[in-house]
Coordinates of C-alpha atoms in Angstrom, one line a residue:
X1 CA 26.4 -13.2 8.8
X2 CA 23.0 -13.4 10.7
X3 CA 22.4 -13.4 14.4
X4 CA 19.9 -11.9 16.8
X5 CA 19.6 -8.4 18.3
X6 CA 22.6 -6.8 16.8
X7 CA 23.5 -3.8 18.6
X8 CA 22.3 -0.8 16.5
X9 CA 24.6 2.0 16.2
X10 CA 22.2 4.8 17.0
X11 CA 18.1 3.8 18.2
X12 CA 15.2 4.8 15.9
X13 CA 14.5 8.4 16.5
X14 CA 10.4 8.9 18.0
X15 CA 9.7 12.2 16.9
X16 CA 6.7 11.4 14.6
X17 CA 3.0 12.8 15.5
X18 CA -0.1 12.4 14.0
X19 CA 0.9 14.9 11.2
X20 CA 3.4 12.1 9.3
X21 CA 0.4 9.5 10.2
X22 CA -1.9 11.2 8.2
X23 CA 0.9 11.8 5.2
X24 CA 2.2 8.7 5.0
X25 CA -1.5 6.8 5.3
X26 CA -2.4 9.7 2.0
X27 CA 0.2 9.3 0.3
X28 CA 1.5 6.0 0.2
X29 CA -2.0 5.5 -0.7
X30 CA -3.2 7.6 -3.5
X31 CA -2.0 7.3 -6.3
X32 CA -2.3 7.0 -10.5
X33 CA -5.3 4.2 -10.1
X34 CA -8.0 6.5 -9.7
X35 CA -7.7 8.8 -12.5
X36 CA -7.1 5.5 -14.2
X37 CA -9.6 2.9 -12.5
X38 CA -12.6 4.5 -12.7
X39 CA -12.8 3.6 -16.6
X40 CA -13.0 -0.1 -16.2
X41 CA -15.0 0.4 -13.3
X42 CA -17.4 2.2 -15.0
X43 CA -17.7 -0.7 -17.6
X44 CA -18.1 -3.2 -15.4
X45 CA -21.3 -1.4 -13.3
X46 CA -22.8 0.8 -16.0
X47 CA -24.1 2.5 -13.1
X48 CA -23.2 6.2 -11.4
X49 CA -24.7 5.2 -8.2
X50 CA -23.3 1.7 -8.4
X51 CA -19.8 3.3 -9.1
X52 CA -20.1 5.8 -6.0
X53 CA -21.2 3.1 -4.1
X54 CA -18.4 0.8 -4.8
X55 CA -15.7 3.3 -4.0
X56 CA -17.3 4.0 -0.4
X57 CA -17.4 0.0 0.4
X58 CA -13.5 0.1 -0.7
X59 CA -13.4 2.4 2.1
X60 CA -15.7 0.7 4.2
X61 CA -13.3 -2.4 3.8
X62 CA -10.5 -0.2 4.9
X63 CA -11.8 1.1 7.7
X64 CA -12.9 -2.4 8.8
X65 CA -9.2 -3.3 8.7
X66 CA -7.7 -0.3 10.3
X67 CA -10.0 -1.3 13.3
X68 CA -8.4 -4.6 14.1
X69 CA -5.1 -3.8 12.9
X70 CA -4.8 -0.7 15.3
X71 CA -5.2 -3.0 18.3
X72 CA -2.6 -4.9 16.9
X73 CA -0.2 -2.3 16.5
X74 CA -0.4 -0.1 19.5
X75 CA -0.8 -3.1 21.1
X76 CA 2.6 -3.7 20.2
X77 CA 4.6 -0.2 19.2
X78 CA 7.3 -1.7 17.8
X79 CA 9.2 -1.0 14.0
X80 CA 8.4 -3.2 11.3
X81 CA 4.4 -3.4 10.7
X82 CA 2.9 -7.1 9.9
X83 CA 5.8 -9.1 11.1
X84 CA 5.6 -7.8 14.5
X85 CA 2.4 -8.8 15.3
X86 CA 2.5 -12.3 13.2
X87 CA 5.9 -12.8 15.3
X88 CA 3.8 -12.5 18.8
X89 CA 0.9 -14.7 17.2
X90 CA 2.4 -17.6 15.0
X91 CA 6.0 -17.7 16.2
X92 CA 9.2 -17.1 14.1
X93 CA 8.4 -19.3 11.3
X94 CA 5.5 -17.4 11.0
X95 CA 6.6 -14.2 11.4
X96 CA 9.1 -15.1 8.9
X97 CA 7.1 -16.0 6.4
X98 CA 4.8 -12.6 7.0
X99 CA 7.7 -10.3 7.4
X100 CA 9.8 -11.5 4.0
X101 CA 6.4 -11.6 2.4
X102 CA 5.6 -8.2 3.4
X103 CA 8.7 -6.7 2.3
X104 CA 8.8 -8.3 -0.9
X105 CA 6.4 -7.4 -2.3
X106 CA 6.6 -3.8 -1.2
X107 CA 9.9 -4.0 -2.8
X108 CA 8.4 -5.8 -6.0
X109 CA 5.8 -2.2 -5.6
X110 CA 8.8 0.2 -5.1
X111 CA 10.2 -0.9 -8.5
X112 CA 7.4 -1.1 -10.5
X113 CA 5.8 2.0 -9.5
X114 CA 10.0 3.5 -10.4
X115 CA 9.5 2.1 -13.9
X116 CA 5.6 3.8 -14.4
X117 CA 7.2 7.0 -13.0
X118 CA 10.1 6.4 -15.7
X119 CA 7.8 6.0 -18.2
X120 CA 5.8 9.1 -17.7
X121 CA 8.7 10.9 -17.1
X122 CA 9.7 10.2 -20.5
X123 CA 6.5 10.4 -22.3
X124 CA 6.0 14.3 -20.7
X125 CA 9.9 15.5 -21.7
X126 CA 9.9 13.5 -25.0
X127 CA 13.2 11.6 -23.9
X128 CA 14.2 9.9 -26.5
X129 CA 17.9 8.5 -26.0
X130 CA 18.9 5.0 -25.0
X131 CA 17.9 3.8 -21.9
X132 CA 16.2 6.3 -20.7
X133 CA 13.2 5.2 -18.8
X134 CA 15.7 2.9 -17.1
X135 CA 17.7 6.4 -16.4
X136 CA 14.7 8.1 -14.7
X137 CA 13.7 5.0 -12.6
X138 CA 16.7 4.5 -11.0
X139 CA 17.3 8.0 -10.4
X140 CA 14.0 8.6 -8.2
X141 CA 14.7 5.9 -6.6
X142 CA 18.7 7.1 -5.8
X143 CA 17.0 11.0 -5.1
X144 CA 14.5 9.2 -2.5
X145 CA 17.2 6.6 -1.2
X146 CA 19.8 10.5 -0.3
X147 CA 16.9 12.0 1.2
X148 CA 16.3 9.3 3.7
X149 CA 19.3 8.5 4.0
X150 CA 20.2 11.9 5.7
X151 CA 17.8 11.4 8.1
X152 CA 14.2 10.3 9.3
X153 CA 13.2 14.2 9.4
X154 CA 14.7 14.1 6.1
X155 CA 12.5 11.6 4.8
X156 CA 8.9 12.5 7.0
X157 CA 9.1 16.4 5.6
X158 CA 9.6 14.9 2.7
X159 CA 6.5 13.0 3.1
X160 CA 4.3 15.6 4.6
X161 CA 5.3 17.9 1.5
X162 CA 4.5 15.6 -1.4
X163 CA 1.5 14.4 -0.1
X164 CA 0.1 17.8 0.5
X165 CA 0.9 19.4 -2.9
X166 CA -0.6 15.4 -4.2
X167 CA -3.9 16.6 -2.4
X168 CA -3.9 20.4 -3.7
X169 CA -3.3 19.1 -7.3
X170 CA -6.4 16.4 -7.2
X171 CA -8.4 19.0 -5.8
X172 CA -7.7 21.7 -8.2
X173 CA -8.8 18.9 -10.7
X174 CA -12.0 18.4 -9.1
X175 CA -12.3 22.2 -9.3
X176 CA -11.4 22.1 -13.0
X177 CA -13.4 19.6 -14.0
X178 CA -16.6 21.4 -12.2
X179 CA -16.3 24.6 -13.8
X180 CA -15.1 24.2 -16.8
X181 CA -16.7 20.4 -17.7
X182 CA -20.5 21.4 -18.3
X183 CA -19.0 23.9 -21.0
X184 CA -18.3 20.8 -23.0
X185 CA -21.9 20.2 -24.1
X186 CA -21.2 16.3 -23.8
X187 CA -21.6 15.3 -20.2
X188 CA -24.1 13.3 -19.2
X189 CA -24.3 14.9 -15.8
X190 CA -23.7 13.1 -12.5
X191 CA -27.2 12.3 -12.3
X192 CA -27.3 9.3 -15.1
X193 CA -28.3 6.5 -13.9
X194 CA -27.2 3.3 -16.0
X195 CA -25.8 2.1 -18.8
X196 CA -27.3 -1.3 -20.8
X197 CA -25.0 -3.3 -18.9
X198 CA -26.9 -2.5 -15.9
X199 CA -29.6 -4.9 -17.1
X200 CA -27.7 -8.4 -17.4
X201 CA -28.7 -10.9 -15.2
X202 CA -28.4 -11.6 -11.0
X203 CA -25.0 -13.4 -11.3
X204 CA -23.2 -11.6 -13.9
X205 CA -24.1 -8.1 -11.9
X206 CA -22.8 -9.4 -8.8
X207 CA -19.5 -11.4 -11.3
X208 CA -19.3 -7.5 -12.3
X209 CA -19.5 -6.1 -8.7
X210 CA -17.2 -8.0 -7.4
X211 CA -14.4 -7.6 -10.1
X212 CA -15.3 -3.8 -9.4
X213 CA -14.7 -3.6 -6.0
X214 CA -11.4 -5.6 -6.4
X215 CA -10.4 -2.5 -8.8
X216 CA -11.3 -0.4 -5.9
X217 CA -9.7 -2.0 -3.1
X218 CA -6.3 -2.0 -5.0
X219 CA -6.4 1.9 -5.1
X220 CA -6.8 1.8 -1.3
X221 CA -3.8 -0.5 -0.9
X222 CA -1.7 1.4 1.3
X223 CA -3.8 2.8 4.0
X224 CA -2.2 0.6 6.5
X225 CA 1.5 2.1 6.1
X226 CA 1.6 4.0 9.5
X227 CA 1.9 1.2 11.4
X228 CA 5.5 0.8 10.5
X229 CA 6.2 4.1 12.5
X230 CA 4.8 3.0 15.7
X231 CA 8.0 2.9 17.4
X232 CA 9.0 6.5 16.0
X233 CA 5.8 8.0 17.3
X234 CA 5.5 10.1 20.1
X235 CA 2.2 9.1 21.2
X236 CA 1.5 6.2 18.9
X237 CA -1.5 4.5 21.2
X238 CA -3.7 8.1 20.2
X239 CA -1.6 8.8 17.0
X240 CA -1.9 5.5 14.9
X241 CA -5.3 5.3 15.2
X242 CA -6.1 9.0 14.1
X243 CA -4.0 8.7 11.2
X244 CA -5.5 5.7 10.0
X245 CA -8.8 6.6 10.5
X246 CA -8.5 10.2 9.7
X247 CA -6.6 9.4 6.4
X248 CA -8.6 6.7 5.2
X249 CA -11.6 9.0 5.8
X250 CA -9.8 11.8 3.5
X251 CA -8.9 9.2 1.0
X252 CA -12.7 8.1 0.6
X253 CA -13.6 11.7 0.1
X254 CA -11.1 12.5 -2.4
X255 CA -11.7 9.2 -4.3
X256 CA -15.5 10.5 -4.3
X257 CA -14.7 13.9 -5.6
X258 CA -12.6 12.7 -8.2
X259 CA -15.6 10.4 -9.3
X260 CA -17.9 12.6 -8.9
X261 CA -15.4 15.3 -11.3
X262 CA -15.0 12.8 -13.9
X263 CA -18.5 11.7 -14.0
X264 CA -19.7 15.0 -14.4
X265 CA -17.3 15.6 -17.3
X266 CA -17.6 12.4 -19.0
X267 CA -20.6 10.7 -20.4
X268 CA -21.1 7.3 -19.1
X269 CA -20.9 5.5 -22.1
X270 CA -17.5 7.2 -23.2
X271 CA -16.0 6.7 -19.4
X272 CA -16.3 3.1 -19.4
X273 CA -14.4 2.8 -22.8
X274 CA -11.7 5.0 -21.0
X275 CA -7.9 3.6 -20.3
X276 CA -7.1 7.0 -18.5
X277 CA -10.6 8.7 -17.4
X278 CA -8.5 11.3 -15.7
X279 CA -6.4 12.0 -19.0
X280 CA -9.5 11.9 -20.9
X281 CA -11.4 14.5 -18.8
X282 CA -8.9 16.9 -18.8
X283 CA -8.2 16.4 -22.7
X284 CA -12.0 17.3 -23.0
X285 CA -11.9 20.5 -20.8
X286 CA -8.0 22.0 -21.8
X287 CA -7.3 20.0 -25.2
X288 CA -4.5 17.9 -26.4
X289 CA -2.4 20.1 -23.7
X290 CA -4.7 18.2 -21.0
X291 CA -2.9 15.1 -21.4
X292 CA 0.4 17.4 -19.8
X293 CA -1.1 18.2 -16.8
X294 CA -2.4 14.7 -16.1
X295 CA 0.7 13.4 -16.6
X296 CA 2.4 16.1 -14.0
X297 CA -0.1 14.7 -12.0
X298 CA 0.2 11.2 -12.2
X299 CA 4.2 11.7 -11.3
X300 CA 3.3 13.9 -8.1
X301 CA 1.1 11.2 -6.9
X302 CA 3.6 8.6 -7.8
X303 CA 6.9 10.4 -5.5
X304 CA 4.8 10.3 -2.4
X305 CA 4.2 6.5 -2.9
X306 CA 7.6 5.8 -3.6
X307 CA 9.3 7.8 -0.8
X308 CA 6.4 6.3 1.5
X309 CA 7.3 2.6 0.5
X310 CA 10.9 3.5 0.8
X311 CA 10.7 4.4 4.2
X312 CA 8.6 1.5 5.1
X313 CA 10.8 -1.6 3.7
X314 CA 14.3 -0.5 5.8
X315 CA 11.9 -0.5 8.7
X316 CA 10.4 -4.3 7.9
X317 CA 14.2 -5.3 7.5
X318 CA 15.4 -3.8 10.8
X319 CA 12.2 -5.7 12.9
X320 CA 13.0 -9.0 10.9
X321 CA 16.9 -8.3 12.1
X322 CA 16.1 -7.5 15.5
X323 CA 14.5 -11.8 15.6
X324 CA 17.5 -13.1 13.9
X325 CA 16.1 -13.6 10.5
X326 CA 18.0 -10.6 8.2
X327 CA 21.5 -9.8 8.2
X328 CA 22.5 -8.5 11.7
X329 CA 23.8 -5.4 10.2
X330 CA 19.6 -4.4 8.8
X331 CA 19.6 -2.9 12.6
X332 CA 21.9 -0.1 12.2
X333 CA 20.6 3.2 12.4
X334 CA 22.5 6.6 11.4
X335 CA 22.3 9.5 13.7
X336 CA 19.7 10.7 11.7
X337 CA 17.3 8.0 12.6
X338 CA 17.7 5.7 8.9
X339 CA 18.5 2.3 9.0
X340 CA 21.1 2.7 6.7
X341 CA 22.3 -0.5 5.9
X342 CA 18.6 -1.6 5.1
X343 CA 17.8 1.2 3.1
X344 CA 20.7 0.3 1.1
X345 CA 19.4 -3.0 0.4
X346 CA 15.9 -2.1 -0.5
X347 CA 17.2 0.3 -3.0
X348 CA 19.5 -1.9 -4.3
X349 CA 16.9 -4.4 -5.2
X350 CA 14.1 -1.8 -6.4
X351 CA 17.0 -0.3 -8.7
X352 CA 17.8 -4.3 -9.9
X353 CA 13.9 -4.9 -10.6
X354 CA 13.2 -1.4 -11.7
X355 CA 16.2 -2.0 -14.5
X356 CA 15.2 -5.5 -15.8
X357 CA 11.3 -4.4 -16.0
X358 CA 10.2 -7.8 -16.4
X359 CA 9.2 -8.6 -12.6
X360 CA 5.5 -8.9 -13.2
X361 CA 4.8 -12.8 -12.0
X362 CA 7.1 -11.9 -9.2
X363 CA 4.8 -8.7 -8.8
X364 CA 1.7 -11.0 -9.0
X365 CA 3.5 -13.8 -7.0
X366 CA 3.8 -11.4 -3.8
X367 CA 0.4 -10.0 -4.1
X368 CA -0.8 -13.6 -3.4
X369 CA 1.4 -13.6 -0.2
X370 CA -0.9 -9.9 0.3
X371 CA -4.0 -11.3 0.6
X372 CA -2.3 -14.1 2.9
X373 CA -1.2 -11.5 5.5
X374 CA -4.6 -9.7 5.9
X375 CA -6.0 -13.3 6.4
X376 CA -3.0 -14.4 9.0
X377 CA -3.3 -10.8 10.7
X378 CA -6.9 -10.8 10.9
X379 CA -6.7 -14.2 12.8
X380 CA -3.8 -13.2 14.9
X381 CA -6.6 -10.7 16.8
X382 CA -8.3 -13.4 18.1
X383 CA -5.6 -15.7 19.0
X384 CA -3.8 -13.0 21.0
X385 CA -7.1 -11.8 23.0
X386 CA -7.3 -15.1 23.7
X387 CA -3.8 -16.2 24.5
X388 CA -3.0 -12.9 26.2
X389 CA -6.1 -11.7 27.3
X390 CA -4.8 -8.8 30.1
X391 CA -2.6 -7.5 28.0
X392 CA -2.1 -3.7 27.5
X393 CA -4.5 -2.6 24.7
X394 CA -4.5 1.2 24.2
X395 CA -6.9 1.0 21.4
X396 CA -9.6 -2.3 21.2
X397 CA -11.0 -3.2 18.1
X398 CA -14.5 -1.7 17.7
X399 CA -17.4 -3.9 17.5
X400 CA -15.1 -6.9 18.5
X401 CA -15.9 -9.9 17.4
X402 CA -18.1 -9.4 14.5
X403 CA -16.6 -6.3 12.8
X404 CA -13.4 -8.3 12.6
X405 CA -15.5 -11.1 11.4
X406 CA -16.6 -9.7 8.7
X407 CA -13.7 -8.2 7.6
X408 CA -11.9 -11.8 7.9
X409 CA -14.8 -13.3 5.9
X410 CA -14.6 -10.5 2.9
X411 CA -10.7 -10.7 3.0
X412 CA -11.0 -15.0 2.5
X413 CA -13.8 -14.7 -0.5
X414 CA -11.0 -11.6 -2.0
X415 CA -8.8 -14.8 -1.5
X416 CA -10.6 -17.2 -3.2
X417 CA -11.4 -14.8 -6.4
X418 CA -7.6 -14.3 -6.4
X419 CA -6.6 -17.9 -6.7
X420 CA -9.5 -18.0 -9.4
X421 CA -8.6 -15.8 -11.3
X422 CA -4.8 -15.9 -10.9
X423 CA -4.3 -19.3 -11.1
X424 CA -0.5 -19.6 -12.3
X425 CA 0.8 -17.2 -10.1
X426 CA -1.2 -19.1 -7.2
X427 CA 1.0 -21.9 -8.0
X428 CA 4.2 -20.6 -7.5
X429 CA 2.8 -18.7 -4.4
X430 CA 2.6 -22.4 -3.2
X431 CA 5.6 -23.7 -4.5
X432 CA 7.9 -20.6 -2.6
X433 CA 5.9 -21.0 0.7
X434 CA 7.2 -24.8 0.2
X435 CA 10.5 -23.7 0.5
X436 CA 10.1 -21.0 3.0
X437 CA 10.5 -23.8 5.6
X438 CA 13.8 -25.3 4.9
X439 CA 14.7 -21.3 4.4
X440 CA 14.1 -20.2 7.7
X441 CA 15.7 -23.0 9.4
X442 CA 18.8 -22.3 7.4
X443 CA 18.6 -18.8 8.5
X444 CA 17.6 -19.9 12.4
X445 CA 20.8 -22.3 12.0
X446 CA 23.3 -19.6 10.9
X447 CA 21.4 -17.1 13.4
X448 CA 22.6 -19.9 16.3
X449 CA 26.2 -20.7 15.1
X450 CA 26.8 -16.4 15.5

């Protein structure tokens, strides 16, 4: 049932450029968290400046990342993202443990980002009969699943489309919220400076930063998703990095505008009571009919996530296929350019989790295995420009070693907040890397007797 390098019926198609770099980077990145983030982040800072700032370091931090990690990966332009390059570094078991990680808890992502898009979906249409949420989720995700499966230009146009009209809609409610928002006679204007919360002692401020800035950085998650293309790209050794870059770039400024927007409509004080400081902006400005719009706008930002993480979970099948450790049949690809067979399976299981709704220690459990990879990947720089130290390098990490140094350091303190503050699912983060062992020999076992 498993072996190594299955003949695929058709080889991934590379007609990919810089333009589905940037798309995918934007849109598998943007999404409902900052129209809904910047409420508690606002509460925990109590400062616009403090706010602003913590936004740019979330960027910072992603750009810091994108600088090793495109070494890494036109280093080696091959499909499948993190478990490539922990395959080269650590091995099988290694990769293995990366690469199932990886794709679980993208698919874990895929479904519960289905069910939020249910949800709204319902809320805006007043959908009232039985099961519907359940209806909508799986639909998207059966829509997405045809639209791929037809092809890879199917599913990059796609891409390119929703991620575009995802950027024209945030900045027409940056536009909105500038003229029409000082006509409210309540804003406190962008240039407030604090809140009472802003005077509380050295370690709480920086207990408050730092819960902050891990707000931030989950808005950002996703700015890495081009490098599960690399092998689709025409020129991926000039193209990754300029996605990356570029797109994290243009997802710092539109993270800023969108600040900036809702600061200028919203008092301080009320903002960092806010749930939905999006919602609650545009309620101010339009009414109770503001809520509408945001919500049209929460579900365009949430179909070019989806479609983004649908393209990239086939892809982290077919690379784990390709080393024996996935079902042989994971390599196929259509004529289109799909792997088919591992598009079906993702699907499948986003559908299962998006039907059942009750996936969040799974959810949690994975992102524990998140913050594991960015460790284990950071590291895997070093040991390769050691181990393999004239080997082709197309882009080299800026500022090597200490910019990756930093970024390493950053990512283990994010670690050790994690475990902190998620101690439970910690645990069971343990207890399933325990089994991953006798797992993979299992698999490596069945992989030989093929």
């Amino acid at each position: 049932m498993i072996k190594p390098d299955s003949e695929a019926s058709n080889k991934l198609l590379r007609i990919l450029g810089v333009g589905f770099g940037l798309a995918i980077v934007i849109g598998g990145t943007v999404g409902v968290g900052i129209l809904r983030s910047p409420g508690p982040i606002a509460e925990q800072l109590g400062s616009v400046w403090l706010i602003l700032l913590v936004w740019v370091l979330g960027g910072a931090y992603a750009l810091l990342g994108a600088n090793y990690l495109a070494e890494l990966a036109t280093m080696t332009p091959k499909a499948g993202g993190y478990f490539v390059y922990a395959h080269r570094a650590y091995g099988s078991y290694g990769g293995f443990v990366v690469g199932w990680s990886d794709f679980l808890y993208n698919n874990l992502a895929l479904a519960f980002i289905a069910v939020v898009f249910g949800e709204y979906t319902v809320s805006l249409f007043g959908l009232e009969f039985a099961g519907a949420r359940i209806f909508v989720s799986v639909s998207v995700i059966l829509a997405l699943t045809l639209v791929n499966w037809i092809g890879l230009r199917s599913g990059s146009e796609t891409q390119k489309i929703t991620s575009l009209v995802k950027c024209i809609a945030l900045f027409a409610f940056v536009v909105a919220c500038f003229i029409y928002g000082g006509q409210t006679g309540t804003s406190d204007s962008i240039a407030a400076t604090s809140t009472p919360a802003s005077t509380a002692g050295s370690v709480a401020s920086l207990v408050a930063f730092v819960l902050a800035f891990q707000l931030v950085l989950s808005t950002y998650d996703g700015w890495h998703s081009a490098i599960y293309f690399t092998e689709e790209d025409v020129e991926p050794s000039k193209n990754l990095p300029r996605a990356m870059f570029g797109g994290i770039l243009i997802i710092v400024a539109i993270y800023l505008l969108v600040n900036a927007a809702i600061l200028y409509v919203l008092p301080l004080a009320q903002l960092a009571g806010s749930k939905f400081a999006g919602g609650d902006a545009v309620t101010l400005i339009f009414g109770a009919g503001g809520g509408q719009i945001v919500t049209v706008l929460a579900l365009l930002s949430l179909i070019g996530i989806l479609n983004a993480i649908l393209m990239m979970c086939p892809r982290m099948l077919l690379a784990l296929s390709r080393e024996g450790l996935c079902f042989s049949k994971a390599a196929e690809v259509n004529k289109g350019g799909t792997p088919v067979f591992a598009l079906t399976v993702a699907s499948a299981m986003a559908i299962f989790f998006s039907s059942i709704g009750s996936f969040e220690t799974l959810l949690a459990v994975s992102q524990f295995f998140a913050v594991v990879i960015a460790i284990l990947l950071t590291f895997s720089l070093f040991i390769l420009r050691r181990r393999e130290p004239n080997a082709e390098r197309p882009y080299r990490a800026f500022g090597y070693p200490v910019l990756p140094i930093i970024f390493l350091v950053i990512s283990v303190l994010l670690f050790a907040g994690y475990i902190f503050s998620n101690p439970y699912p910690s645990g069971y983060a343990l207890i399933v890397l325990a089994f991953s062992y006798p797992i993979f020999r299992l698999i490596r076992k069945q992989a030989v007797s093929n």
